[in-house]
PDB file of C-alpha atoms in Angstrom:
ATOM      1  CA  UNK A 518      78.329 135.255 120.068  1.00 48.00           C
ATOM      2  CA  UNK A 519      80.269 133.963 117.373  1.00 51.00           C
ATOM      3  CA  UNK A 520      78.448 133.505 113.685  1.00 54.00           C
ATOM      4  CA  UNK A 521      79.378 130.753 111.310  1.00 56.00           C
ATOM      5  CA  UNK A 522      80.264 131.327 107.997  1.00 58.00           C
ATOM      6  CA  UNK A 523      78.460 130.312 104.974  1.00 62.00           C
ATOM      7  CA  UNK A 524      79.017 127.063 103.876  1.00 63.00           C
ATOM      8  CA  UNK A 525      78.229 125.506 100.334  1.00 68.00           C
ATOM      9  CA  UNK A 526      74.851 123.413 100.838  1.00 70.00           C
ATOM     10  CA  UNK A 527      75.398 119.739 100.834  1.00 80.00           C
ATOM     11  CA  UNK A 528      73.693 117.022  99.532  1.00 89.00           C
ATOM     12  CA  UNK A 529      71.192 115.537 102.443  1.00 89.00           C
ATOM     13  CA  UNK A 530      69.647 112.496 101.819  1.00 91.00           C
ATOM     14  CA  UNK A 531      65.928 112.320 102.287  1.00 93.00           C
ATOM     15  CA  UNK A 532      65.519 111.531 106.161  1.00 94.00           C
ATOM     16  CA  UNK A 533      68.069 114.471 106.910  1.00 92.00           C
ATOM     17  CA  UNK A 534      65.928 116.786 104.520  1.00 92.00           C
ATOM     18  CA  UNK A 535      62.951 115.684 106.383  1.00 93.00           C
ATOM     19  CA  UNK A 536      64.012 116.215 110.353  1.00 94.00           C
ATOM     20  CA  UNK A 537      66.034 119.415 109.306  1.00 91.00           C
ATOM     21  CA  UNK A 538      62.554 120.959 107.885  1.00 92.00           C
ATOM     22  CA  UNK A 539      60.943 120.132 110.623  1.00 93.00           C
ATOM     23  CA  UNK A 540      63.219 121.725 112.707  1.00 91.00           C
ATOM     24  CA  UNK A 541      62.428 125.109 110.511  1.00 91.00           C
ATOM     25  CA  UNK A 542      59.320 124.567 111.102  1.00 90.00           C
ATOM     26  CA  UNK A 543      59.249 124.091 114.401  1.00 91.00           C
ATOM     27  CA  UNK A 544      61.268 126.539 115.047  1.00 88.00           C
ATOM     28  CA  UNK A 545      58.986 129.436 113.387  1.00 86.00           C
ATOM     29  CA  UNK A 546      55.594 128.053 115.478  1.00 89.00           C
ATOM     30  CA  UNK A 547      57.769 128.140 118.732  1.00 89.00           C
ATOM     31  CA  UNK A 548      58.688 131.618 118.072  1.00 85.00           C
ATOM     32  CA  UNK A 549      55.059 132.571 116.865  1.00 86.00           C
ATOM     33  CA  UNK A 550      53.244 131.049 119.512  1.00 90.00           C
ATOM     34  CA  UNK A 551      55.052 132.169 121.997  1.00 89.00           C
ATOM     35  CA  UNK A 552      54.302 136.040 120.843  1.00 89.00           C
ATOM     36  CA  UNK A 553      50.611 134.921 120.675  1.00 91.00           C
ATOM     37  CA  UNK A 554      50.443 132.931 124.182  1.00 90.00           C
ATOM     38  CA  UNK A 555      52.127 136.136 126.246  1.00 90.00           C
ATOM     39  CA  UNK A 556      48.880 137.860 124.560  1.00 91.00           C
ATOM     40  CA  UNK A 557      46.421 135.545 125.280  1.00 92.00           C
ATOM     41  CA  UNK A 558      47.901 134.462 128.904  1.00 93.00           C
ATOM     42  CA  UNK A 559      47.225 138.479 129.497  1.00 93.00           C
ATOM     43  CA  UNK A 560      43.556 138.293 128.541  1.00 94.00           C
ATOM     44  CA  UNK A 561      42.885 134.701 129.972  1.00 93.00           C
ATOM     45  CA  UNK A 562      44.569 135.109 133.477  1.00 94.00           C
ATOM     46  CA  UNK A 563      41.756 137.736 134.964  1.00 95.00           C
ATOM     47  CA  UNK A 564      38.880 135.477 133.372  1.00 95.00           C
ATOM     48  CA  UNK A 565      39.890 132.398 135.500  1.00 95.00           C
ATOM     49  CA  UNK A 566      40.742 134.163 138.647  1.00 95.00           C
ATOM     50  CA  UNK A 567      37.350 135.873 138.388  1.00 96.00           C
ATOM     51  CA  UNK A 568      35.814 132.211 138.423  1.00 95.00           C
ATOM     52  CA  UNK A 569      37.751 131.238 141.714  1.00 95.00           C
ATOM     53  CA  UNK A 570      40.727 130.438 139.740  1.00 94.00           C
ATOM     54  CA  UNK A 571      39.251 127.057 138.222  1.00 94.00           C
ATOM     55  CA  UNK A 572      36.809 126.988 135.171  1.00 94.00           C
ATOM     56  CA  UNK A 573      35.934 123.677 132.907  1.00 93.00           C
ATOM     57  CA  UNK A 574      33.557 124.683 129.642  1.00 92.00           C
ATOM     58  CA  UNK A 575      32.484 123.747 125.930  1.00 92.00           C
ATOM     59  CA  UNK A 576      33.165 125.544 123.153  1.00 93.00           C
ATOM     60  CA  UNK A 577      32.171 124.316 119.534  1.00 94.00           C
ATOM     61  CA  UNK A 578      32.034 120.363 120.817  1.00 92.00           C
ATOM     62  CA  UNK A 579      35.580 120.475 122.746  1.00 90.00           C
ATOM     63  CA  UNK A 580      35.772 120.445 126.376  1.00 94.00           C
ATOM     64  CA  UNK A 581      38.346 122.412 128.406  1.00 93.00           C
ATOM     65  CA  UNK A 582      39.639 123.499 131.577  1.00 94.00           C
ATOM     66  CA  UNK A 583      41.917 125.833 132.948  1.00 93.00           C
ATOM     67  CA  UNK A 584      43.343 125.880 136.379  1.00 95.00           C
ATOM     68  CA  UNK A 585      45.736 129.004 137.777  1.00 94.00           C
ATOM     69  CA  UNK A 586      48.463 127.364 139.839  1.00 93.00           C
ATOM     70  CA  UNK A 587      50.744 130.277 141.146  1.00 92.00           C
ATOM     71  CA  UNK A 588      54.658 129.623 142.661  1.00 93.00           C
ATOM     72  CA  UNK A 589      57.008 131.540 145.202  1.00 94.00           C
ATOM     73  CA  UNK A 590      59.631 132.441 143.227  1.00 95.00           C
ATOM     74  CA  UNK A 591      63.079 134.099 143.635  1.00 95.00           C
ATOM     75  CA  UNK A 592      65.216 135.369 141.526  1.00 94.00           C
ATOM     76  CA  UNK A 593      68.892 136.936 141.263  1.00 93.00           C
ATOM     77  CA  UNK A 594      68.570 140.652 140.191  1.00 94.00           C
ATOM     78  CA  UNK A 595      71.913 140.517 137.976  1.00 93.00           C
ATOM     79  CA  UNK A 596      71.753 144.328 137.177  1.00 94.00           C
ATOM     80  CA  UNK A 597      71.222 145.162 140.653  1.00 95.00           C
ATOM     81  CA  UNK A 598      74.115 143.521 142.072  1.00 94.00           C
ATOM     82  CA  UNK A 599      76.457 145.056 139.266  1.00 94.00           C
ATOM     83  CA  UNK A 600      75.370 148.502 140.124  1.00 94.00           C
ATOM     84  CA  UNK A 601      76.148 147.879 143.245  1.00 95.00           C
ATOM     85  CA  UNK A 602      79.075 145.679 143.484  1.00 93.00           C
ATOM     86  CA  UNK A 603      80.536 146.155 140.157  1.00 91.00           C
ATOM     87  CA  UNK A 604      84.594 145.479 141.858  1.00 89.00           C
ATOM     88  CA  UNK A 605      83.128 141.837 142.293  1.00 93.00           C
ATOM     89  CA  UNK A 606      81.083 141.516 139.487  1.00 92.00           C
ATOM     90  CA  UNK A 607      83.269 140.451 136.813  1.00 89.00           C
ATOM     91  CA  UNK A 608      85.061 137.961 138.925  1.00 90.00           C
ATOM     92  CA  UNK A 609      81.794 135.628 138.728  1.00 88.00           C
ATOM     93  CA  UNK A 610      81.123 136.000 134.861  1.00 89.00           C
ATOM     94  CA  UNK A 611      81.119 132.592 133.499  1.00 91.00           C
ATOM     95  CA  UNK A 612      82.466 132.328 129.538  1.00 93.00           C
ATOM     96  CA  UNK A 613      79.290 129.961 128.066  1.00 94.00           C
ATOM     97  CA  UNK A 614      77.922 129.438 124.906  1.00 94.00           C
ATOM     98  CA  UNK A 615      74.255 129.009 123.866  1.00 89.00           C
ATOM     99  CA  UNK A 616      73.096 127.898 120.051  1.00 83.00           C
ATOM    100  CA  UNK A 617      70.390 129.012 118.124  1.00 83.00           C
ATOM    101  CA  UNK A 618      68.991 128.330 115.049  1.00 79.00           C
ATOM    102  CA  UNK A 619      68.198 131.121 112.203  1.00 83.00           C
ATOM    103  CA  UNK A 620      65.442 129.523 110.072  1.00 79.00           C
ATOM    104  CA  UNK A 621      63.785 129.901 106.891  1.00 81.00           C
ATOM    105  CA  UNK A 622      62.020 127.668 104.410  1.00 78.00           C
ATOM    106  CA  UNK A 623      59.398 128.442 101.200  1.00 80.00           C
ATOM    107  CA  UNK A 624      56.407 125.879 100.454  1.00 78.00           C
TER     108      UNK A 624
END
């Protein structure tokens, strides 16, 4: 992964400013609440399949309902098929590129 140097900050104007904070933002709930929903997914999951797998309730005036809807899936086990083909391996590695953000911001 390549990292970009450090630029000198330039001036944004204000809608710029505005959509790139948001961004930060954003980007530090998504990261946050994903942490926090592999946590409570754990302690939720054997609740609702206890209850058939369907449960509607009330809690402090707000009505919810959760519904478990599991999916075949498959899935390519990548470290597998190097140990065990590893002449072959590197002739299907695909050169890509993916782009993240590292964000920061102070109220």
């Amino acid at each position: 992964m390549s990292v970009q140097k450090k630029q000198k900050a330039t001036k944004l104007n204000v809608a710029q400013s505005q959509k790139l904070l948001k961004a930060c933002e954003i980007n530090l709930y998504r990261k946050s609440y994903n942490k926090l929903w592999l946590e409570v997914k754990d302690e939720t999951v054997p609740i609702v399949e206890n209850l058939g797998g369907f449960t509607i309730g009330k809690y402090k005036g707000v009505e919810f309902s959760l519904e478990i809807l599991k999916k075949n899936t498959t899935r390519f086990d990548v470290k597998s098929f190097k140990e065990k083909h590893p002449e072959i391996y590197d002739q299907f590695l695909v050169g890509g590129e993916s782009v993240e953000f590292k964000t920061n911001y102070k109220k």
